[in-house]
PDB file of C-alpha atoms in Angstrom:
ATOM      1  CA  MET A   1       7.904  30.748 -39.603  1.00 59.00           C
ATOM      2  CA  ASN A   2       5.332  28.951 -41.726  1.00 66.00           C
ATOM      3  CA  ASP A   3       6.642  30.371 -45.174  1.00 66.00           C
ATOM      4  CA  LEU A   4       8.904  27.226 -45.993  1.00 68.00           C
ATOM      5  CA  LYS A   5       9.902  28.563 -49.426  1.00 65.00           C
ATOM      6  CA  ASN A   6      11.154  31.949 -48.138  1.00 66.00           C
ATOM      7  CA  ILE A   7      12.940  30.344 -45.216  1.00 65.00           C
ATOM      8  CA  GLN A   8      14.964  28.167 -47.384  1.00 63.00           C
ATOM      9  CA  GLU A   9      16.439  31.047 -49.229  1.00 64.00           C
ATOM     10  CA  PHE A  10      17.838  32.706 -46.019  1.00 66.00           C
ATOM     11  CA  LYS A  11      21.533  32.111 -45.343  1.00 72.00           C
ATOM     12  CA  ILE A  12      22.287  30.459 -42.036  1.00 70.00           C
ATOM     13  CA  ASN A  13      24.822  31.951 -39.733  1.00 70.00           C
ATOM     14  CA  GLU A  14      26.761  28.869 -38.990  1.00 68.00           C
ATOM     15  CA  ASP A  15      28.300  30.598 -35.839  1.00 69.00           C
ATOM     16  CA  ASN A  16      24.776  30.016 -34.304  1.00 68.00           C
ATOM     17  CA  LEU A  17      25.050  26.364 -34.696  1.00 68.00           C
ATOM     18  CA  LYS A  18      27.500  25.926 -31.771  1.00 67.00           C
ATOM     19  CA  TYR A  19      24.493  26.537 -29.337  1.00 70.00           C
ATOM     20  CA  GLY A  20      23.141  22.969 -30.289  1.00 72.00           C
ATOM     21  CA  LEU A  21      19.577  21.726 -29.636  1.00 78.00           C
ATOM     22  CA  SER A  22      17.770  21.618 -26.406  1.00 78.00           C
ATOM     23  CA  THR A  23      16.532  18.087 -26.532  1.00 81.00           C
ATOM     24  CA  LEU A  24      14.605  18.050 -23.242  1.00 78.00           C
ATOM     25  CA  HIS A  25      12.850  21.236 -23.791  1.00 86.00           C
ATOM     26  CA  ALA A  26      11.969  20.118 -27.304  1.00 89.00           C
ATOM     27  CA  TRP A  27       9.744  17.487 -25.954  1.00 91.00           C
ATOM     28  CA  ILE A  28       7.907  19.949 -23.804  1.00 91.00           C
ATOM     29  CA  ASN A  29       7.852  22.627 -26.535  1.00 92.00           C
ATOM     30  CA  PHE A  30       6.401  20.198 -29.069  1.00 94.00           C
ATOM     31  CA  LEU A  31       3.799  19.047 -26.495  1.00 94.00           C
ATOM     32  CA  LYS A  32       2.764  22.558 -25.789  1.00 93.00           C
ATOM     33  CA  CYS A  33       2.419  23.217 -29.599  1.00 93.00           C
ATOM     34  CA  ILE A  34       0.173  20.339 -30.107  1.00 95.00           C
ATOM     35  CA  LEU A  35      -1.989  21.243 -27.166  1.00 94.00           C
ATOM     36  CA  ASN A  36      -2.311  24.859 -28.262  1.00 92.00           C
ATOM     37  CA  ILE A  37      -3.441  23.621 -31.587  1.00 93.00           C
ATOM     38  CA  SER A  38      -6.037  21.393 -30.130  1.00 93.00           C
ATOM     39  CA  TYR A  39      -7.534  24.161 -28.044  1.00 92.00           C
ATOM     40  CA  LYS A  40      -8.213  26.354 -31.119  1.00 90.00           C
ATOM     41  CA  LEU A  41      -9.129  23.731 -33.748  1.00 89.00           C
ATOM     42  CA  ASN A  42     -12.712  24.933 -33.897  1.00 84.00           C
ATOM     43  CA  ILE A  43     -11.831  28.615 -34.596  1.00 82.00           C
ATOM     44  CA  HIS A  44      -8.412  28.493 -36.498  1.00 73.00           C
ATOM     45  CA  GLU A  45      -7.417  31.777 -35.160  1.00 67.00           C
ATOM     46  CA  SER A  46      -4.447  33.174 -33.200  1.00 63.00           C
ATOM     47  CA  THR A  47      -5.045  34.564 -29.823  1.00 59.00           C
ATOM     48  CA  SER A  48      -4.784  38.110 -30.796  1.00 63.00           C
ATOM     49  CA  ARG A  49      -7.826  37.865 -33.246  1.00 73.00           C
ATOM     50  CA  MET A  50     -10.210  36.224 -30.950  1.00 76.00           C
ATOM     51  CA  SER A  51     -13.195  37.725 -29.601  1.00 80.00           C
ATOM     52  CA  LYS A  52     -14.471  37.100 -26.061  1.00 83.00           C
ATOM     53  CA  GLU A  53     -16.743  34.435 -27.186  1.00 85.00           C
ATOM     54  CA  GLU A  54     -14.124  32.671 -28.943  1.00 83.00           C
ATOM     55  CA  LYS A  55     -11.827  32.823 -26.019  1.00 85.00           C
ATOM     56  CA  GLY A  56     -14.386  31.383 -23.938  1.00 89.00           C
ATOM     57  CA  LYS A  57     -14.748  28.557 -26.254  1.00 88.00           C
ATOM     58  CA  VAL A  58     -11.068  27.817 -26.360  1.00 88.00           C
ATOM     59  CA  LEU A  59     -10.923  28.049 -22.388  1.00 90.00           C
ATOM     60  CA  GLN A  60     -13.636  25.406 -22.356  1.00 92.00           C
ATOM     61  CA  GLN A  61     -12.011  23.127 -24.977  1.00 92.00           C
ATOM     62  CA  LYS A  62      -8.854  23.378 -22.852  1.00 92.00           C
ATOM     63  CA  LYS A  63     -10.640  22.134 -19.765  1.00 93.00           C
ATOM     64  CA  ASN A  64     -12.239  19.347 -21.686  1.00 94.00           C
ATOM     65  CA  ILE A  65      -9.039  18.270 -23.026  1.00 94.00           C
ATOM     66  CA  GLN A  66      -7.296  18.576 -19.765  1.00 94.00           C
ATOM     67  CA  GLN A  67      -9.905  16.343 -18.051  1.00 94.00           C
ATOM     68  CA  THR A  68      -9.880  13.821 -20.786  1.00 94.00           C
ATOM     69  CA  PHE A  69      -6.230  13.317 -20.504  1.00 94.00           C
ATOM     70  CA  TRP A  70      -6.491  12.892 -16.727  1.00 94.00           C
ATOM     71  CA  ASN A  71      -9.314  10.343 -17.078  1.00 94.00           C
ATOM     72  CA  ASP A  72      -8.053   8.318 -20.042  1.00 93.00           C
ATOM     73  CA  MET A  73      -4.234   8.554 -19.486  1.00 92.00           C
ATOM     74  CA  GLY A  74      -3.630   9.798 -15.930  1.00 92.00           C
ATOM     75  CA  ILE A  75      -1.420  12.695 -16.947  1.00 92.00           C
ATOM     76  CA  LYS A  76      -1.939  16.355 -16.274  1.00 92.00           C
ATOM     77  CA  VAL A  77      -1.367  18.718 -19.066  1.00 92.00           C
ATOM     78  CA  ASP A  78      -1.153  22.539 -19.049  1.00 88.00           C
ATOM     79  CA  LYS A  79      -1.867  22.692 -15.304  1.00 89.00           C
ATOM     80  CA  ILE A  80      -0.210  25.358 -13.119  1.00 85.00           C
ATOM     81  CA  VAL A  81       2.088  23.823 -10.394  1.00 84.00           C
ATOM     82  CA  GLN A  82       2.667  26.374  -7.764  1.00 79.00           C
ATOM     83  CA  GLY A  83       6.524  26.954  -7.395  1.00 74.00           C
ATOM     84  CA  GLN A  84       7.296  24.727 -10.380  1.00 74.00           C
ATOM     85  CA  GLY A  85       5.654  26.323 -13.485  1.00 82.00           C
ATOM     86  CA  THR A  86       3.507  23.982 -15.213  1.00 86.00           C
ATOM     87  CA  SER A  87       2.645  20.262 -15.309  1.00 88.00           C
ATOM     88  CA  ASN A  88       4.164  19.981 -18.759  1.00 89.00           C
ATOM     89  CA  THR A  89       7.362  17.981 -18.016  1.00 87.00           C
ATOM     90  CA  GLY A  90       9.568  15.761 -20.002  1.00 86.00           C
ATOM     91  CA  ASN A  91       7.855  12.499 -18.665  1.00 88.00           C
ATOM     92  CA  VAL A  92       4.526  14.059 -19.548  1.00 92.00           C
ATOM     93  CA  ALA A  93       5.553  14.805 -22.936  1.00 92.00           C
ATOM     94  CA  ARG A  94       7.062  11.291 -23.533  1.00 91.00           C
ATOM     95  CA  ARG A  95       3.798   9.643 -22.623  1.00 93.00           C
ATOM     96  CA  PHE A  96       1.866  11.717 -24.804  1.00 95.00           C
ATOM     97  CA  PHE A  97       3.975  11.097 -27.799  1.00 94.00           C
ATOM     98  CA  LYS A  98       4.381   7.380 -26.846  1.00 92.00           C
ATOM     99  CA  ASN A  99       0.617   6.938 -26.799  1.00 93.00           C
ATOM    100  CA  ALA A 100       0.094   8.815 -30.076  1.00 93.00           C
ATOM    101  CA  GLU A 101      -3.178   7.162 -31.014  1.00 94.00           C
ATOM    102  CA  MET A 102      -4.835   8.268 -27.678  1.00 95.00           C
ATOM    103  CA  SER A 103      -3.247  11.586 -27.831  1.00 95.00           C
ATOM    104  CA  SER A 104      -4.587  12.184 -31.407  1.00 95.00           C
ATOM    105  CA  LYS A 105      -8.018  10.944 -30.276  1.00 95.00           C
ATOM    106  CA  ILE A 106      -8.201  13.299 -27.260  1.00 95.00           C
ATOM    107  CA  THR A 107      -6.806  16.436 -28.999  1.00 94.00           C
ATOM    108  CA  GLY A 108      -8.131  16.050 -32.517  1.00 93.00           C
ATOM    109  CA  VAL A 109      -4.650  16.741 -33.973  1.00 94.00           C
ATOM    110  CA  ASP A 110      -3.561  14.610 -36.888  1.00 95.00           C
ATOM    111  CA  LEU A 111      -2.217  11.234 -35.840  1.00 95.00           C
ATOM    112  CA  ASN A 112       0.573  11.080 -38.523  1.00 95.00           C
ATOM    113  CA  LEU A 113       1.964  14.479 -37.363  1.00 95.00           C
ATOM    114  CA  ILE A 114       2.117  13.423 -33.806  1.00 95.00           C
ATOM    115  CA  LYS A 115       3.916  10.277 -34.716  1.00 95.00           C
ATOM    116  CA  LYS A 116       6.430  12.011 -36.893  1.00 95.00           C
ATOM    117  CA  LEU A 117       7.023  14.532 -34.104  1.00 95.00           C
ATOM    118  CA  GLY A 118       7.471  11.746 -31.680  1.00 94.00           C
ATOM    119  CA  ASP A 119      10.015   9.818 -34.030  1.00 93.00           C
ATOM    120  CA  ILE A 120      11.984  13.025 -34.386  1.00 93.00           C
ATOM    121  CA  LEU A 121      12.008  13.649 -30.664  1.00 92.00           C
ATOM    122  CA  ILE A 122      13.149  10.086 -29.900  1.00 91.00           C
ATOM    123  CA  ALA A 123      15.932  10.060 -32.544  1.00 89.00           C
ATOM    124  CA  ILE A 124      17.617  13.328 -31.182  1.00 88.00           C
ATOM    125  CA  SER A 125      17.349  11.929 -27.597  1.00 86.00           C
ATOM    126  CA  SER A 126      18.556   8.583 -28.184  1.00 84.00           C
ATOM    127  CA  GLY A 127      22.348   9.233 -28.029  1.00 80.00           C
ATOM    128  CA  TYR A 128      22.945   7.437 -31.403  1.00 84.00           C
ATOM    129  CA  GLU A 129      24.555   9.094 -34.338  1.00 87.00           C
ATOM    130  CA  ILE A 130      21.899  10.611 -36.626  1.00 86.00           C
ATOM    131  CA  ASN A 131      21.734   9.899 -40.305  1.00 87.00           C
ATOM    132  CA  PHE A 132      21.808  13.472 -41.653  1.00 85.00           C
ATOM    133  CA  GLU A 133      20.276  12.917 -45.110  1.00 88.00           C
ATOM    134  CA  SER A 134      17.322  10.822 -43.685  1.00 91.00           C
ATOM    135  CA  PHE A 135      16.741  12.976 -40.688  1.00 89.00           C
ATOM    136  CA  ASP A 136      16.799  16.142 -42.929  1.00 89.00           C
ATOM    137  CA  GLU A 137      14.292  14.846 -45.453  1.00 92.00           C
ATOM    138  CA  TYR A 138      12.044  13.298 -42.506  1.00 93.00           C
ATOM    139  CA  CYS A 139      11.961  16.848 -40.853  1.00 91.00           C
ATOM    140  CA  LYS A 140      11.193  18.661 -43.977  1.00 91.00           C
ATOM    141  CA  GLU A 141       8.240  16.285 -44.544  1.00 93.00           C
ATOM    142  CA  THR A 142       7.006  16.800 -41.223  1.00 94.00           C
ATOM    143  CA  ALA A 143       7.312  20.522 -41.512  1.00 93.00           C
ATOM    144  CA  GLU A 144       5.336  20.497 -44.733  1.00 92.00           C
ATOM    145  CA  LEU A 145       2.759  18.252 -43.245  1.00 94.00           C
ATOM    146  CA  TYR A 146       2.427  20.738 -40.305  1.00 94.00           C
ATOM    147  CA  ILE A 147       1.954  23.688 -42.681  1.00 92.00           C
ATOM    148  CA  GLU A 148      -0.647  21.786 -44.871  1.00 91.00           C
ATOM    149  CA  LEU A 149      -2.739  20.877 -41.988  1.00 92.00           C
ATOM    150  CA  TYR A 150      -2.196  23.858 -39.482  1.00 91.00           C
ATOM    151  CA  ASN A 151      -0.951  26.815 -41.495  1.00 89.00           C
ATOM    152  CA  TRP A 152      -3.156  29.066 -39.297  1.00 89.00           C
ATOM    153  CA  TYR A 153      -1.113  28.281 -36.224  1.00 90.00           C
ATOM    154  CA  ARG A 154       2.395  29.784 -36.252  1.00 88.00           C
ATOM    155  CA  MET A 155       5.098  27.223 -35.966  1.00 90.00           C
ATOM    156  CA  PRO A 156       7.025  27.799 -32.498  1.00 90.00           C
ATOM    157  CA  PRO A 157      10.767  28.811 -32.933  1.00 88.00           C
ATOM    158  CA  SER A 158      12.009  25.594 -31.172  1.00 88.00           C
ATOM    159  CA  MET A 159       9.912  23.357 -33.459  1.00 91.00           C
ATOM    160  CA  HIS A 160      11.129  25.472 -36.554  1.00 89.00           C
ATOM    161  CA  LYS A 161      14.590  25.143 -35.421  1.00 86.00           C
ATOM    162  CA  ILE A 162      14.546  21.273 -35.312  1.00 88.00           C
ATOM    163  CA  LEU A 163      12.464  20.598 -38.281  1.00 90.00           C
ATOM    164  CA  LEU A 164      14.216  23.070 -40.753  1.00 87.00           C
ATOM    165  CA  HIS A 165      17.603  23.427 -39.395  1.00 84.00           C
ATOM    166  CA  GLY A 166      18.146  20.555 -36.959  1.00 83.00           C
ATOM    167  CA  SER A 167      20.132  18.357 -39.582  1.00 83.00           C
ATOM    168  CA  ILE A 168      22.897  21.042 -39.884  1.00 82.00           C
ATOM    169  CA  VAL A 169      22.973  21.535 -36.037  1.00 82.00           C
ATOM    170  CA  ILE A 170      23.512  17.912 -35.510  1.00 82.00           C
ATOM    171  CA  LYS A 171      25.931  17.683 -38.301  1.00 80.00           C
ATOM    172  CA  HIS A 172      28.272  20.306 -36.773  1.00 76.00           C
ATOM    173  CA  ALA A 173      27.946  18.754 -33.146  1.00 75.00           C
ATOM    174  CA  LEU A 174      31.173  16.912 -31.916  1.00 72.00           C
ATOM    175  CA  VAL A 175      29.146  14.287 -30.285  1.00 73.00           C
ATOM    176  CA  PRO A 176      25.732  12.680 -30.837  1.00 73.00           C
ATOM    177  CA  ILE A 177      23.361  15.451 -30.126  1.00 75.00           C
ATOM    178  CA  GLY A 178      21.324  13.078 -27.609  1.00 71.00           C
ATOM    179  CA  LEU A 179      24.516  13.230 -25.314  1.00 71.00           C
ATOM    180  CA  LEU A 180      24.226  16.948 -24.793  1.00 71.00           C
ATOM    181  CA  SER A 181      20.778  16.905 -23.343  1.00 70.00           C
ATOM    182  CA  GLU A 182      20.269  18.941 -20.311  1.00 70.00           C
ATOM    183  CA  GLU A 183      18.340  16.203 -18.416  1.00 71.00           C
ATOM    184  CA  ALA A 184      21.306  15.393 -16.224  1.00 71.00           C
ATOM    185  CA  GLN A 185      21.507  18.973 -15.104  1.00 73.00           C
ATOM    186  CA  LYS A 186      17.709  19.004 -14.367  1.00 74.00           C
ATOM    187  CA  ALA A 187      17.992  15.889 -12.440  1.00 74.00           C
ATOM    188  CA  CYS A 188      20.518  17.446 -10.009  1.00 79.00           C
ATOM    189  CA  ASN A 189      17.992  20.095  -9.087  1.00 81.00           C
ATOM    190  CA  LYS A 190      16.627  17.935  -6.305  1.00 84.00           C
ATOM    191  CA  ASN A 191      20.089  17.428  -4.953  1.00 85.00           C
ATOM    192  CA  TYR A 192      20.781  21.154  -5.040  1.00 85.00           C
ATOM    193  CA  LYS A 193      17.735  21.963  -2.990  1.00 88.00           C
ATOM    194  CA  ASN A 194      18.589  19.234  -0.598  1.00 90.00           C
ATOM    195  CA  PHE A 195      22.197  20.317  -0.083  1.00 91.00           C
ATOM    196  CA  ARG A 196      21.345  23.953   0.268  1.00 90.00           C
ATOM    197  CA  GLU A 197      18.362  23.367   2.799  1.00 91.00           C
ATOM    198  CA  ASN A 198      19.957  20.617   4.891  1.00 92.00           C
ATOM    199  CA  HIS A 199      23.818  20.875   4.522  1.00 90.00           C
ATOM    200  CA  THR A 200      24.859  24.407   4.265  1.00 92.00           C
ATOM    201  CA  ARG A 201      25.402  27.129   6.964  1.00 93.00           C
ATOM    202  CA  LYS A 202      23.058  29.955   6.941  1.00 91.00           C
ATOM    203  CA  ILE A 203      25.227  32.440   8.765  1.00 91.00           C
ATOM    204  CA  SER A 204      26.098  34.268   5.473  1.00 92.00           C
ATOM    205  CA  ARG A 205      25.466  33.843   1.798  1.00 93.00           C
ATOM    206  CA  LEU A 206      29.187  33.210   1.204  1.00 94.00           C
ATOM    207  CA  SER A 207      29.087  30.302   3.764  1.00 93.00           C
ATOM    208  CA  THR A 208      26.065  29.034   2.151  1.00 93.00           C
ATOM    209  CA  ASN A 209      27.443  29.045  -1.350  1.00 93.00           C
ATOM    210  CA  THR A 210      30.712  27.662  -0.223  1.00 94.00           C
ATOM    211  CA  ASP A 211      29.086  24.654   1.626  1.00 93.00           C
ATOM    212  CA  LEU A 212      26.764  24.147  -1.291  1.00 92.00           C
ATOM    213  CA  MET A 213      29.755  23.998  -3.819  1.00 92.00           C
ATOM    214  CA  HIS A 214      31.744  21.611  -1.495  1.00 92.00           C
ATOM    215  CA  ALA A 215      28.573  19.126  -1.341  1.00 90.00           C
ATOM    216  CA  LEU A 216      28.211  19.375  -5.164  1.00 87.00           C
ATOM    217  CA  LEU A 217      31.864  18.478  -5.601  1.00 87.00           C
ATOM    218  CA  ILE A 218      31.644  15.590  -3.345  1.00 86.00           C
ATOM    219  CA  SER A 219      28.546  14.148  -5.057  1.00 83.00           C
ATOM    220  CA  SER A 220      30.223  14.395  -8.427  1.00 80.00           C
ATOM    221  CA  ASP A 221      33.482  12.985  -7.226  1.00 81.00           C
ATOM    222  CA  PRO A 222      34.313   9.967  -9.483  1.00 82.00           C
ATOM    223  CA  GLU A 223      35.613   7.872  -6.811  1.00 82.00           C
ATOM    224  CA  ILE A 224      32.385   8.414  -4.808  1.00 79.00           C
ATOM    225  CA  SER A 225      30.224   7.948  -7.836  1.00 76.00           C
ATOM    226  CA  SER A 226      31.770   4.768  -8.832  1.00 80.00           C
ATOM    227  CA  LYS A 227      30.581   3.132  -5.374  1.00 79.00           C
ATOM    228  CA  ARG A 228      26.765   3.992  -5.963  1.00 75.00           C
ATOM    229  CA  ASN A 229      24.527   1.241  -6.826  1.00 77.00           C
ATOM    230  CA  ILE A 230      23.458   1.947 -10.516  1.00 72.00           C
ATOM    231  CA  LEU A 231      19.636   1.572 -11.132  1.00 71.00           C
ATOM    232  CA  LYS A 232      19.047  -0.751 -14.152  1.00 70.00           C
ATOM    233  CA  THR A 233      16.694   0.873 -16.535  1.00 66.00           C
ATOM    234  CA  PRO A 234      14.652  -1.360 -18.876  1.00 67.00           C
ATOM    235  CA  PHE A 235      15.754  -1.424 -22.461  1.00 65.00           C
ATOM    236  CA  THR A 236      13.158   0.042 -24.919  1.00 74.00           C
ATOM    237  CA  GLU A 237      13.279  -0.981 -28.464  1.00 79.00           C
ATOM    238  CA  LEU A 238      13.261   1.918 -30.948  1.00 83.00           C
ATOM    239  CA  PRO A 239      10.480   2.104 -33.463  1.00 84.00           C
ATOM    240  CA  SER A 240      11.266   1.037 -37.039  1.00 86.00           C
ATOM    241  CA  SER A 241      10.532   4.558 -38.102  1.00 87.00           C
ATOM    242  CA  VAL A 242      13.185   5.914 -35.754  1.00 87.00           C
ATOM    243  CA  LYS A 243      15.769   3.405 -36.900  1.00 87.00           C
ATOM    244  CA  GLN A 244      15.794   4.921 -40.329  1.00 88.00           C
ATOM    245  CA  LEU A 245      16.898   8.112 -38.876  1.00 87.00           C
ATOM    246  CA  ILE A 246      19.910   6.912 -36.755  1.00 87.00           C
ATOM    247  CA  ILE A 247      23.189   5.036 -37.200  1.00 82.00           C
ATOM    248  CA  THR A 248      23.367   2.008 -35.097  1.00 74.00           C
ATOM    249  CA  GLU A 249      26.364  -0.260 -34.362  1.00 63.00           C
ATOM    250  CA  ASN A 250      24.592  -2.742 -36.699  1.00 58.00           C
ATOM    251  CA  ASP A 251      24.655  -0.269 -39.597  1.00 56.00           C
ATOM    252  CA  GLU A 252      28.432   0.410 -38.903  1.00 49.00           C
ATOM    253  CA  GLU A 253      29.219  -3.361 -38.982  1.00 49.00           C
ATOM    254  CA  THR A 254      27.365  -3.768 -42.149  1.00 50.00           C
ATOM    255  CA  GLU A 255      29.237  -0.875 -43.672  1.00 48.00           C
ATOM    256  CA  ASP A 256      32.675  -2.367 -42.470  1.00 47.00           C
ATOM    257  CA  SER A 257      31.675  -5.674 -44.056  1.00 45.00           C
ATOM    258  CA  ASP A 258      30.681  -4.080 -47.221  1.00 48.00           C
ATOM    259  CA  VAL A 259      33.966  -2.390 -47.643  1.00 40.00           C
ATOM    260  CA  CYS A 260      36.060  -5.486 -46.802  1.00 43.00           C
ATOM    261  CA  SER A 261      33.924  -7.431 -49.311  1.00 48.00           C
ATOM    262  CA  ASP A 262      34.732  -4.720 -51.978  1.00 51.00           C
ATOM    263  CA  SER A 263      38.375  -4.700 -51.202  1.00 49.00           C
ATOM    264  CA  GLU A 264      38.593  -8.448 -51.660  1.00 49.00           C
TER     265      GLU A 264
END
């Protein structure tokens, strides 16, 4: 994963590009990678090579970082949540990368690397068309920076896929990659639990699943959905570093005007 020169010589199976990118889990996986690096900054070794003493130091470092994040930013990182996995959620990851300076100060991980990873995550989640050339160059610069600073820690496959092959996957996508996020599906989990617990018959599994499907069909009906009050979400201005990686409406208008002026 960390041998960039060798990886560039591999031939990519384009049939695998149809699986796209998991943008929501990319936030979580990038966060997990940065945290794992921060836990082991003092020893620069993988888990399999650590002695008991080193493992104890890593555990203590982890506790210190978790406590500092809670005290300074009010977020819980890498905490076990019974029945839900860990506290590393998409919202936690967004706050982590949004406050890059504070996150870098707490973890000790390079600020520039955290900012670059955050820019890439924002770009692929924005819903805008991606500028393939700029995105590919930016991702490769980020990968090289990662290898230069933390070559001792193996790059996770999810990060490797985005940094080294993300531009190719995005190029083959039929719609902007941000529109294929699994966030909408995840957001429906609470509805699924509510419908199953409170609005289904429990006399048999068939009856339960039948009632559940009916409830889900009703909730997703376009006519019913159109009558809901849509919550207004505040507009967030994209960072200038992210705007270089995407194609906005202003960029398209500029290109059209240039074409018209050339034709005249």
